[in-house]
Coordinates of C-alpha atoms in Angstrom, one line a residue:
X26 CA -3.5 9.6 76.0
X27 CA -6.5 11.1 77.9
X28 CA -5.6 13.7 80.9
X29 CA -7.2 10.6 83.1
X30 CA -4.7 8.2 81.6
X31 CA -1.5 11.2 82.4
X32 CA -2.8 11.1 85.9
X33 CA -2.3 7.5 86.0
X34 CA 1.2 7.4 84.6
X35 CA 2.2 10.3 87.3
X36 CA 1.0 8.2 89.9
X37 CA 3.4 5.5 89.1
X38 CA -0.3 3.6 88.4
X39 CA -1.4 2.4 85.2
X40 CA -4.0 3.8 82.8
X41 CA -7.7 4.3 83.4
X42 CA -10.3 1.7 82.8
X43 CA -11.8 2.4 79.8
X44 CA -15.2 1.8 80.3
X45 CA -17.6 4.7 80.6
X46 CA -17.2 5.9 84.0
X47 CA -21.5 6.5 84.3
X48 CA -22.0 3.0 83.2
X49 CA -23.4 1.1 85.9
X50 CA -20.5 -1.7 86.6
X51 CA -21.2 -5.0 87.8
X52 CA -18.9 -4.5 90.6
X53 CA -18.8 -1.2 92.0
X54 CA -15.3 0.5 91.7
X55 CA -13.7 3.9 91.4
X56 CA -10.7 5.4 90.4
X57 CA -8.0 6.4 93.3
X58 CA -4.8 8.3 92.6
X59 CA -5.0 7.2 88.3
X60 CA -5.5 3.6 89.3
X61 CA -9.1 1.9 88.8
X62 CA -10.0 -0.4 92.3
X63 CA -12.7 -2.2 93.0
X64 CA -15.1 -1.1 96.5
X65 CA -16.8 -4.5 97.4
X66 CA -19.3 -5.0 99.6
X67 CA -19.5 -1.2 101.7
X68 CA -23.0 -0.9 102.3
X69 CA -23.9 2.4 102.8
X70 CA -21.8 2.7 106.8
X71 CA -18.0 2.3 105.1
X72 CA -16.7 6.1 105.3
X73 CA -14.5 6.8 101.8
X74 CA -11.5 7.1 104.7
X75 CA -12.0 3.8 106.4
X76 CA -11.9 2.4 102.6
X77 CA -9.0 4.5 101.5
X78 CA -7.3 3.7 104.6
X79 CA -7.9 -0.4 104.0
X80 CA -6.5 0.0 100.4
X81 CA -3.3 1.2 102.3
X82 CA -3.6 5.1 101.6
X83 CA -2.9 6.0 105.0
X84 CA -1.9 9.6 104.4
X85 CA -5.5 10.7 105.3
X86 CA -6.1 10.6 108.4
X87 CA -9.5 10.5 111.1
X88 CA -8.7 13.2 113.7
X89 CA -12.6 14.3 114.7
X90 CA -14.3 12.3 113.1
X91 CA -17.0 14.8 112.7
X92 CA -15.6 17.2 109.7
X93 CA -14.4 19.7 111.9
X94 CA -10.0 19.2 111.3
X95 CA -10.0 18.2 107.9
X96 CA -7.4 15.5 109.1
X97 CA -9.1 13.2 106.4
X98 CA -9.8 15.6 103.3
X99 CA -9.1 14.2 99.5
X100 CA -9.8 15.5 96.2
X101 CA -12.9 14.4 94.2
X102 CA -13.4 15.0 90.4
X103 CA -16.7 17.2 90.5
X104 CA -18.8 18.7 87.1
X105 CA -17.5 22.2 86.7
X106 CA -20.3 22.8 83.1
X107 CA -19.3 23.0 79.6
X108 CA -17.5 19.2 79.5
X109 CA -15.1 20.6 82.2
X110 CA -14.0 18.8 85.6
X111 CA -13.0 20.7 89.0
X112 CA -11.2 19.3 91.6
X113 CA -13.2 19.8 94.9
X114 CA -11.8 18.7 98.3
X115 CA -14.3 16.8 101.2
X116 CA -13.7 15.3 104.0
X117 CA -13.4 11.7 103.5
X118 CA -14.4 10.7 107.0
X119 CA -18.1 11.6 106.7
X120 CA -19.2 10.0 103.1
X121 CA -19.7 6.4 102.8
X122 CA -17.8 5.4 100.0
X123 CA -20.2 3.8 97.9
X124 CA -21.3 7.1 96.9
X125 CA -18.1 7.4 94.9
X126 CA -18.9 4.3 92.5
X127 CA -17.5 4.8 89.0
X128 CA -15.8 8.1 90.3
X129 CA -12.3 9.7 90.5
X130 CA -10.6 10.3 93.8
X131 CA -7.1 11.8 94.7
X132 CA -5.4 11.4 97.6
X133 CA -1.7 13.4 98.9
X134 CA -0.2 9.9 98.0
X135 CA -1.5 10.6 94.1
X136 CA -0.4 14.1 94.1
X137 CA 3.3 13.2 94.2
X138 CA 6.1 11.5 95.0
X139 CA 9.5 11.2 96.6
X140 CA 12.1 12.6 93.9
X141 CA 8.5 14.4 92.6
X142 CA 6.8 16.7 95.0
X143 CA 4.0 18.4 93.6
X144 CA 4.2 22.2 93.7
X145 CA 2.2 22.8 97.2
X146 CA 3.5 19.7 98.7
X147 CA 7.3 21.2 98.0
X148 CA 6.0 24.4 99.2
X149 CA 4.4 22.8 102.5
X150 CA 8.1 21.1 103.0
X151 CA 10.1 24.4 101.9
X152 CA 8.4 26.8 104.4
X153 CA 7.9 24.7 107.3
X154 CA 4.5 23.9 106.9
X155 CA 4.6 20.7 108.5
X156 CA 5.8 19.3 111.9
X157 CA 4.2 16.3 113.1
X158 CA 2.5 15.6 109.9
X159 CA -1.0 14.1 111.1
X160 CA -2.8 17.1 109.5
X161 CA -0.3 17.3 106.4
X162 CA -1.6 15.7 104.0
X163 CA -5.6 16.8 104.2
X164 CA -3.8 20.6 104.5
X165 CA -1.8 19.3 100.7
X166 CA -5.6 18.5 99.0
X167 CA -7.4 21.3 100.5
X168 CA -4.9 23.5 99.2
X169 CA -4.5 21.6 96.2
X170 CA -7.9 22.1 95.0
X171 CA -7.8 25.9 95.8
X172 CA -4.2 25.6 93.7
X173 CA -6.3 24.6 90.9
X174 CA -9.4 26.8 91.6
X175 CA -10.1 28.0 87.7
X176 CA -10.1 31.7 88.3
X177 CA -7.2 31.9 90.8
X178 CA -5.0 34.7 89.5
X179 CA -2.6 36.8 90.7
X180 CA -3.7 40.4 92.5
X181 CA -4.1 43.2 90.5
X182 CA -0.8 45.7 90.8
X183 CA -1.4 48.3 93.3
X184 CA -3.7 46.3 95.4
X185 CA -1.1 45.1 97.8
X186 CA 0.2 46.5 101.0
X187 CA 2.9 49.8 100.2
X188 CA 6.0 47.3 100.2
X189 CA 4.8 44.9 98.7
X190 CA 5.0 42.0 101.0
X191 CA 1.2 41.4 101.9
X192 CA -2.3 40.6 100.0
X193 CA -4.7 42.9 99.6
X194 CA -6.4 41.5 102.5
X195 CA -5.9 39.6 105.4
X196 CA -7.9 36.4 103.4
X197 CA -6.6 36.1 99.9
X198 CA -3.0 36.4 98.9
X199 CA -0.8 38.1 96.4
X200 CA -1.3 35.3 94.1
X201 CA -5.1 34.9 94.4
X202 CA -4.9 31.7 97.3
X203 CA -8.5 32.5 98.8
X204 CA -7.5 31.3 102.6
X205 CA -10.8 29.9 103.1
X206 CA -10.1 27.0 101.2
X207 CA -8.3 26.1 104.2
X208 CA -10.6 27.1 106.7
X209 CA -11.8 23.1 107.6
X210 CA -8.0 22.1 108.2
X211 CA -6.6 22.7 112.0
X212 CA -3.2 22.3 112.9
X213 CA -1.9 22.3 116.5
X214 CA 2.3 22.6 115.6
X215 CA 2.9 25.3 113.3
X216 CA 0.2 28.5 114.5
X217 CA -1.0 28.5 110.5
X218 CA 2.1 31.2 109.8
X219 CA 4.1 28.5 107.8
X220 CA 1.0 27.3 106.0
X221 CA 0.0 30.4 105.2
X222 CA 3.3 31.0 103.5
X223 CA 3.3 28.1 101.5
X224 CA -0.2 29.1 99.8
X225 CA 1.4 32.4 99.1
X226 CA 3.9 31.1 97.5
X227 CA 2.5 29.1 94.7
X228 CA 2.2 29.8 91.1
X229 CA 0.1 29.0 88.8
X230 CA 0.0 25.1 87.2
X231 CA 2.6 24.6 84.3
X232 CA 0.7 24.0 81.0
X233 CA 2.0 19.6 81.3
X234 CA 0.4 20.3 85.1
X235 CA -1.7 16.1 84.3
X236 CA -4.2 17.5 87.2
X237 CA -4.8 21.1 85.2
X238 CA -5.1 18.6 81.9
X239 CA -7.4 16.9 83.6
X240 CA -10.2 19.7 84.3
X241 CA -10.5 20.2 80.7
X242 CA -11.9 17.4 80.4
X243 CA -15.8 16.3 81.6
X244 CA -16.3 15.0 84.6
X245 CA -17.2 11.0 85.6
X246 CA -21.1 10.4 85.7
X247 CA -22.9 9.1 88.3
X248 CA -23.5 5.6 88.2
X249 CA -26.8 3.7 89.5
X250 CA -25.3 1.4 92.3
X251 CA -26.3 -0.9 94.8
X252 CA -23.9 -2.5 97.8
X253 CA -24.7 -4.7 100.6
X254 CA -23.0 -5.6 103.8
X255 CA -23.8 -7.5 106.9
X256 CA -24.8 -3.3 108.4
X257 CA -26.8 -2.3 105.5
X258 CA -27.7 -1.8 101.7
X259 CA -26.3 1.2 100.0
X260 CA -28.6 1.8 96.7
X261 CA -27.7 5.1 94.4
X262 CA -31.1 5.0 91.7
X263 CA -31.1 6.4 88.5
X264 CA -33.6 9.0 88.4
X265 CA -35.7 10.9 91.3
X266 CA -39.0 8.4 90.0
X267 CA -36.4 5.5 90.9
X268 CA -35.8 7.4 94.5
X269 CA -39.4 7.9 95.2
X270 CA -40.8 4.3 94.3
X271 CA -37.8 3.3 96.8
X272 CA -38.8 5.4 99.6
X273 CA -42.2 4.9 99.3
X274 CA -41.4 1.4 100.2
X275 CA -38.8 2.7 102.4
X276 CA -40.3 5.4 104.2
X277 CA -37.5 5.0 106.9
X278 CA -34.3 5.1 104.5
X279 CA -31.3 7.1 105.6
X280 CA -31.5 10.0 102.3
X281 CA -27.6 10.3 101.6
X282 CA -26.8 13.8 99.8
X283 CA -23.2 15.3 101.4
X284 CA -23.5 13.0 104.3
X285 CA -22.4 15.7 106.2
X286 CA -25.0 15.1 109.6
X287 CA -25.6 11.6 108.7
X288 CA -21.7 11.2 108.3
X289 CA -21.6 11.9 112.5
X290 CA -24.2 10.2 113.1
X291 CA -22.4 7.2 111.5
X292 CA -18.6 7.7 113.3
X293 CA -19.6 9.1 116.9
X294 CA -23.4 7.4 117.5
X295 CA -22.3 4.1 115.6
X296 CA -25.9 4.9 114.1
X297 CA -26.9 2.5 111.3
X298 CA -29.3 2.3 108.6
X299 CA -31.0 -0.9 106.7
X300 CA -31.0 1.1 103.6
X301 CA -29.0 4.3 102.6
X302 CA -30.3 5.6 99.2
X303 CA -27.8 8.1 97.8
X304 CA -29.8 11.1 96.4
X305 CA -26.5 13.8 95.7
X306 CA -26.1 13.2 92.0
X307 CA -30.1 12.9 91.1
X308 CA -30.1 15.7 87.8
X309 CA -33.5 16.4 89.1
X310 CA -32.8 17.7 93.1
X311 CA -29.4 19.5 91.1
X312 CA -31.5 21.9 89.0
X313 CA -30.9 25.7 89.3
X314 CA -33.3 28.1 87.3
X315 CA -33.1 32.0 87.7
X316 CA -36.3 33.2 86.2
X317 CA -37.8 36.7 86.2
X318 CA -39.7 36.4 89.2
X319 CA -37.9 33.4 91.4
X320 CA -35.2 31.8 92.3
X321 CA -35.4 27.5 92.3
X322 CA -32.2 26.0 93.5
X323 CA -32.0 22.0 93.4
X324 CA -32.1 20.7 97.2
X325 CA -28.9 18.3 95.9
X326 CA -27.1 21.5 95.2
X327 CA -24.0 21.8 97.5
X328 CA -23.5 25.6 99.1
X329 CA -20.3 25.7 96.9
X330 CA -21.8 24.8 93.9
X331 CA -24.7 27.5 94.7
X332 CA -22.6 30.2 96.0
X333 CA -21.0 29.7 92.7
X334 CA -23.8 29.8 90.7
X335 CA -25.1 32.9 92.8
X336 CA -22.2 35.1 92.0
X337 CA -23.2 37.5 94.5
X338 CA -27.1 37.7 93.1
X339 CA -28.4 37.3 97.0
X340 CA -26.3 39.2 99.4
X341 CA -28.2 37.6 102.3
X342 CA -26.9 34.2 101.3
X343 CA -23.7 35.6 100.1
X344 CA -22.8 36.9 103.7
X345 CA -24.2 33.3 105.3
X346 CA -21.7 31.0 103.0
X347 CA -18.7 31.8 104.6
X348 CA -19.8 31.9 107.9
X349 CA -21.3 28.0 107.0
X350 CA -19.3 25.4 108.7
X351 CA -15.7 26.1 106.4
X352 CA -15.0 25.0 102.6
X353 CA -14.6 21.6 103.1
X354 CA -18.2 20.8 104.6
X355 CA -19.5 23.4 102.1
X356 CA -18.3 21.3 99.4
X357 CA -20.7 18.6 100.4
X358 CA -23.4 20.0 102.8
X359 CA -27.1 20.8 100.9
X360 CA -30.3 22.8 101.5
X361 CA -31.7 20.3 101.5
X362 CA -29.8 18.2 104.3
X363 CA -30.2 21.4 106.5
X364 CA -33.5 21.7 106.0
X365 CA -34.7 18.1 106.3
X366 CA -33.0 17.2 109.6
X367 CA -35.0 20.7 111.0
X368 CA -32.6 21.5 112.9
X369 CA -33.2 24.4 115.1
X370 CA -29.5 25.5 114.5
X371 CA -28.8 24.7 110.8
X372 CA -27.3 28.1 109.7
X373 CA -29.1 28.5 106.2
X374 CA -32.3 27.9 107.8
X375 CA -32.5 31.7 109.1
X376 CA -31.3 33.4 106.1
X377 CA -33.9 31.5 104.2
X378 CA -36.7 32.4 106.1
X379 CA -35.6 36.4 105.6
X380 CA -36.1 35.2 102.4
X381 CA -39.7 34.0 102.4
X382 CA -38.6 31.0 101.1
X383 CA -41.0 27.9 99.9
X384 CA -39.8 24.6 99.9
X385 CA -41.1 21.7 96.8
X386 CA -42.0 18.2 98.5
X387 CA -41.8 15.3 96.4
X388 CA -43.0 11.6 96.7
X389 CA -44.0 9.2 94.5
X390 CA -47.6 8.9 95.8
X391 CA -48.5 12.7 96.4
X392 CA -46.3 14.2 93.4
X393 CA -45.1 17.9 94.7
X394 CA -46.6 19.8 96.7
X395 CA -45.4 23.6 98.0
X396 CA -45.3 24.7 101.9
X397 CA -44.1 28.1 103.3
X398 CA -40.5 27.6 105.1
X399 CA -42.1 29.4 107.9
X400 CA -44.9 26.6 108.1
X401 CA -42.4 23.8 107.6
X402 CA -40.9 23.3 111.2
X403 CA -43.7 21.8 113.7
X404 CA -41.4 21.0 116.8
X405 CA -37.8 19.6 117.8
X406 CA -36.4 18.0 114.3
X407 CA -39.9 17.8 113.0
X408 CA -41.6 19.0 110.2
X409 CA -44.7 18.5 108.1
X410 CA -42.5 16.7 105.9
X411 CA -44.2 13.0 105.1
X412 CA -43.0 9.6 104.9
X413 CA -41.9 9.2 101.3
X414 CA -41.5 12.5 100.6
X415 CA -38.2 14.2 100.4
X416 CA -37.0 17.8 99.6
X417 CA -36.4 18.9 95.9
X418 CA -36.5 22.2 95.5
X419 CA -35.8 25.4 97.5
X420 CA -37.9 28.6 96.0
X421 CA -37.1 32.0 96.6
X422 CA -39.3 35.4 95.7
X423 CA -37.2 37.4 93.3
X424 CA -35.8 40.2 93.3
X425 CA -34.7 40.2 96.5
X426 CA -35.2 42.7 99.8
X427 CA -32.2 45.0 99.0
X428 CA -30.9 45.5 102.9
X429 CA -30.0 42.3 104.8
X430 CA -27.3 41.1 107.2
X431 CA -26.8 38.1 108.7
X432 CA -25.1 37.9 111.7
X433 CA -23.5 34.4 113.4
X434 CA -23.0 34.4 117.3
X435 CA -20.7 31.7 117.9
X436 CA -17.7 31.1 119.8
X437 CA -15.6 31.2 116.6
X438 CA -15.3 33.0 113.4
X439 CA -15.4 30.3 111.0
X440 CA -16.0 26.1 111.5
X441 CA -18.4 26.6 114.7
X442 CA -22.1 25.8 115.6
X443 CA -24.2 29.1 116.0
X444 CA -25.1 30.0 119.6
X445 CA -28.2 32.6 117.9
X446 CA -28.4 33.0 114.2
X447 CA -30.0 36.1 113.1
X448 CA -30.8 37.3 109.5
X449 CA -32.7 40.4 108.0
X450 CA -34.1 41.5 104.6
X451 CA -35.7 44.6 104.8
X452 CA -37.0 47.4 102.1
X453 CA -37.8 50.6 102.3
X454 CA -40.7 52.8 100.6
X455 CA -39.7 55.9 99.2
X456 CA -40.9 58.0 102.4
X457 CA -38.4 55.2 104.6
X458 CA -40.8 53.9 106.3
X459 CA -40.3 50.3 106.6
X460 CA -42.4 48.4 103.3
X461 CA -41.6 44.9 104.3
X462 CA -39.1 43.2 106.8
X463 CA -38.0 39.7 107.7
X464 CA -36.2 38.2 110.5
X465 CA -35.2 34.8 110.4
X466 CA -33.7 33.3 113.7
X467 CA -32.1 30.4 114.6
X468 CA -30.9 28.7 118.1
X469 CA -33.6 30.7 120.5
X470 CA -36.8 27.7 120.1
X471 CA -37.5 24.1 119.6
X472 CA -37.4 25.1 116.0
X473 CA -36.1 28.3 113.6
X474 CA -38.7 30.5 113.5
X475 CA -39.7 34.2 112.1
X476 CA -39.8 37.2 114.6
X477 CA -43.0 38.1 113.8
X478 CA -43.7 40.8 116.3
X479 CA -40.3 42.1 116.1
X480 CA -41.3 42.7 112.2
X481 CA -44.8 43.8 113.2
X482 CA -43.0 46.7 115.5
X483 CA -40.9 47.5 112.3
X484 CA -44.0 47.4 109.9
X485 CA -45.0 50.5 108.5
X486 CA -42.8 53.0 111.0
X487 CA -39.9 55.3 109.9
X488 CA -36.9 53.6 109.7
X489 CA -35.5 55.3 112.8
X490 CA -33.5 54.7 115.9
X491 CA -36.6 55.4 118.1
X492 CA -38.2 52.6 116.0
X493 CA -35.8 50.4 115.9
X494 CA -34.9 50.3 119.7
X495 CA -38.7 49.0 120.4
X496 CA -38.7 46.2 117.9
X497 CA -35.5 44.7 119.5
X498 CA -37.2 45.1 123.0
X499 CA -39.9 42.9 120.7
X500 CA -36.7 40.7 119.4
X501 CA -35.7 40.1 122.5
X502 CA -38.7 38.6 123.6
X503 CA -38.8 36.4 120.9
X504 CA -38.2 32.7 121.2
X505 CA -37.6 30.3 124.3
X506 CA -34.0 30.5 124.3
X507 CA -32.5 28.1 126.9
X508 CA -29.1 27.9 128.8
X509 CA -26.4 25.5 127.6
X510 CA -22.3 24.9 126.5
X511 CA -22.5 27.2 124.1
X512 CA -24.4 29.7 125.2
X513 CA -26.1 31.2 128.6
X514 CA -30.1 32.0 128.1
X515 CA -29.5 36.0 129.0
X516 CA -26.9 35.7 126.7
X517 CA -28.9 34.7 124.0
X518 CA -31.6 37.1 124.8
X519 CA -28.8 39.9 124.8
X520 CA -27.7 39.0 121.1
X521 CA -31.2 39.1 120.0
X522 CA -31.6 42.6 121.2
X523 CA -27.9 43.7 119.8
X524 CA -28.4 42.2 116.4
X525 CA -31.4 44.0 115.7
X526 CA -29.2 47.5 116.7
X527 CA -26.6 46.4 115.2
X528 CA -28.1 45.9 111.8
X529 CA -29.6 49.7 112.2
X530 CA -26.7 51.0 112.7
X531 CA -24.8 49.6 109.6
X532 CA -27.9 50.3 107.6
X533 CA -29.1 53.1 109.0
X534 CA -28.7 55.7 106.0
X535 CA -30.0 52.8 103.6
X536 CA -32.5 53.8 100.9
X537 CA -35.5 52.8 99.2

């Protein structure tokens, strides 16, 4: 029996359907908890939760509505290379659930059962990790997937705290639980302590674990689908080609990668599209190529999979992940949806333009066609960006600028909107003067945008205080920053100013 078929017998479910999971079915299903079911007619507004909740799993739960509590999250079975699967956990209250045609979903009711608790459901219960439940069981997959995180080991010995009782920091515990995993799941009743606990206290899977069988095992395919309801036509092509002949007919189609804006639009504006064409699992916007001289990262890519895939290789995009939304939205969200709703406040969008970034346009009519991120954005969620054409690539100059920072003003650590985003890449000639510099900023115009006298102040000079105090008068300057809920205008003018001497100081003995 297949590791897909053991998952069915532990959820008290039957075996899998054995047809090819990427084959395109004539009624579009998916596999929930071991047991195959078919979706109907969703069109492309039906959120995975509102489905899940229909078939009667009613464990996940819609607190927000927005992706911000995690109330809703489930595990999906996701590529992880080499034939292998991962378990990754969304929020189910933001994708529509066509997108999950012919693929393999878990929810806390599949994990276990009364008389057979999985591991962090018994440890959630044991600890007192639950007390009115509503956020239970999207805390139980979100931890679940970080249970099963390939890589997850114990800390080295000698790396805790002198007796023993504590991780080696205040993030990742003694038995490698990274606590971001959880950092998309509030809870109102226990102040975390409990929860925390429970993460702590897991072990590793036991070798007959059917979930752990299950990741050695490939992935389900992506399936071409189409879905109609009364609201809408949900259509998932084959190929890219297939997605551009559509839009080109369809130059006003709702694009559909992590659904992560478009999933709000959907629950809290009632917004709804004639045609949703689901672009997330296209091989061709999922490409990532490290070459000798650039960077090209699919725009389908979620910031999981590319932080992964990364491993560290662009510190200025290392430091922005975790300050990204949390785990759970990572796990979906794309460049390329950042970048295409041109938002002035999308939180990669700064980092990128440190970066010097170029962006690959693709339509069916036009082919591709390069522009400059810092000649993308043309006014409030606009761009140059032209019916038909979507994002596929996002291209970045390699090596990178060796001193950057990004730095996040927002009202919360983690899981919050930036009030001013600021990033830097800077080098230094061997003199250390200033060679080249970039600032990317976001939340301060219409659109993000480059401080281009700020770097012009910079330019050149010794990489000194006196220096350094002038271009954040320039910083400061920079922009049209306005007054709002998150943020006053002088405020925003102020954090310009202190980034800029804030970076100098934590770089200020950096070398060439």
């Amino acid at each position: 029996m297949t590791a897909a078929g053991r998952l069915a017998a532990a959820a008290g479910a039957g075996t899998r359907d054995t047809a090819e999971a990427g084959a395109c079915a004539v009624e579009p299903r998916l596999v929930v908890n071991g047991r195959p079911r078919e979706l109907g007619e969703v069109g492309g507004h039906v959120t995975l939760l509102e489905w899940l909740r229909g078939c009667g799993l009613t464990g996940s739960k819609e607190g927000c509505a927005e992706g911000e509590c995690g109330a809703c999250a489930v595990l999906v079975a996701r590529d992880d290379g080499a034939d292998r699967t991962r378990w990754v956990a969304i929020n189910a209250c933001l994708v529509p659930a066509a997108a999950f045609d012919q693929q393999e979903v878990v929810t806390a009711e599949g994990l276990g059962r009364p008389g057979r608790l999985h591991p962090v459901q018994r440890e959630m219960a044991e600890r007192g990790g639950s007390q009115c439940g509503y956020c239970t069981p999207g805390f139980i997959c979100s931890m679940a997937a970080e249970y099963y995180r390939p890589g997850r080991r114990p800390a080295a010995a000698g790396s805790h705290q002198p007796n023993g009782s504590g991780p080696a920091d205040e993030e990742h515990g003694p038995n490698g639980f990274d606590l971001h995993a959880l950092s998309g799941n509030l809870c109102r009743c226990t102040g975390y302590r409990p929860i925390r606990d429970a993460a702590y206290a897991l072990g590793q899977p036991e070798a007959g674990d059917p979930f752990l069988a299950r990741q050695a095992e490939p992935a389900p395919a992506p399936a071409a689908t189409v879905t109609t309801s009364t609201q809408g036509r949900y259509v998932r092509p084959a190929s890219l080609a297939e997605a551009l002949d559509l839009l080109a007919v369809h130059p006003d189609a709702q694009l559909v990668a992590g659904s992560t804006d478009w999933g709000v639009e959907l629950n809290i504006r009632g917004a709804r599209a004639a045609l949703s064409i689901g672009i997330d699992r296209l091989p061709e916007l999922r490409a990532f190529e490290a070459g000798p001289d650039r960077l090209d990262i699919g725009a389908a890519l979620s910031l999981s999979e590319i932080e992964a895939r990364l491993a560290g290789r662009v510190p200025l995009l290392d430091a922005m992940f975790p300050q990204f939304a949390s785990r759970l939205i990572r796990n979906g969200a794309t460049l390329g949806g950042n970048l295409g709703t041109a938002s002035p406040i999308g939180d990669t969008t700064p980092a990128l333009l440190a970066l010097d970034a170029t962006l690959v346009l693709a339509s069916a009519a036009g082919g591709e066609r390069e522009v400059l991120l810092a000649d993308y954005f043309t006014g409030y969620r606009q761009s140059v960006k032209r019916p038909g054409e979507l994002i596929k690539t996002i291209r970045l100059p390699w090596p990178a600028a060796p001193v950057t920072a990004f730095h996040k003003i927002a009202k919360r650590r983690f899981d919050d909107i930036s009030s001013v985003a600021v990033a830097y890449a800077l080098r230094l000639a061997d003199d250390r003067t200033v060679a080249s510099v970039r600032i990317g900023l976001g939340g301060v115009a219409a659109t993000p945008l480059r401080a281009l006298a700020a770097e012009q102040a910079l330019h050149g000079r010794p990489w000194a205080r006196e220096t350094v105090a002038a271009a954040a008068e320039e910083l400061a300057r920079t922009g049209t920053p306005i007054g709002d809920h998150r943020a006053s205008e002088a405020y925003r003018i102020a954090m310009l100013r202190n980034s800029l001497l804030k970076f100098y100081a934590e770089n200020e003995e950096a070398r060439p």
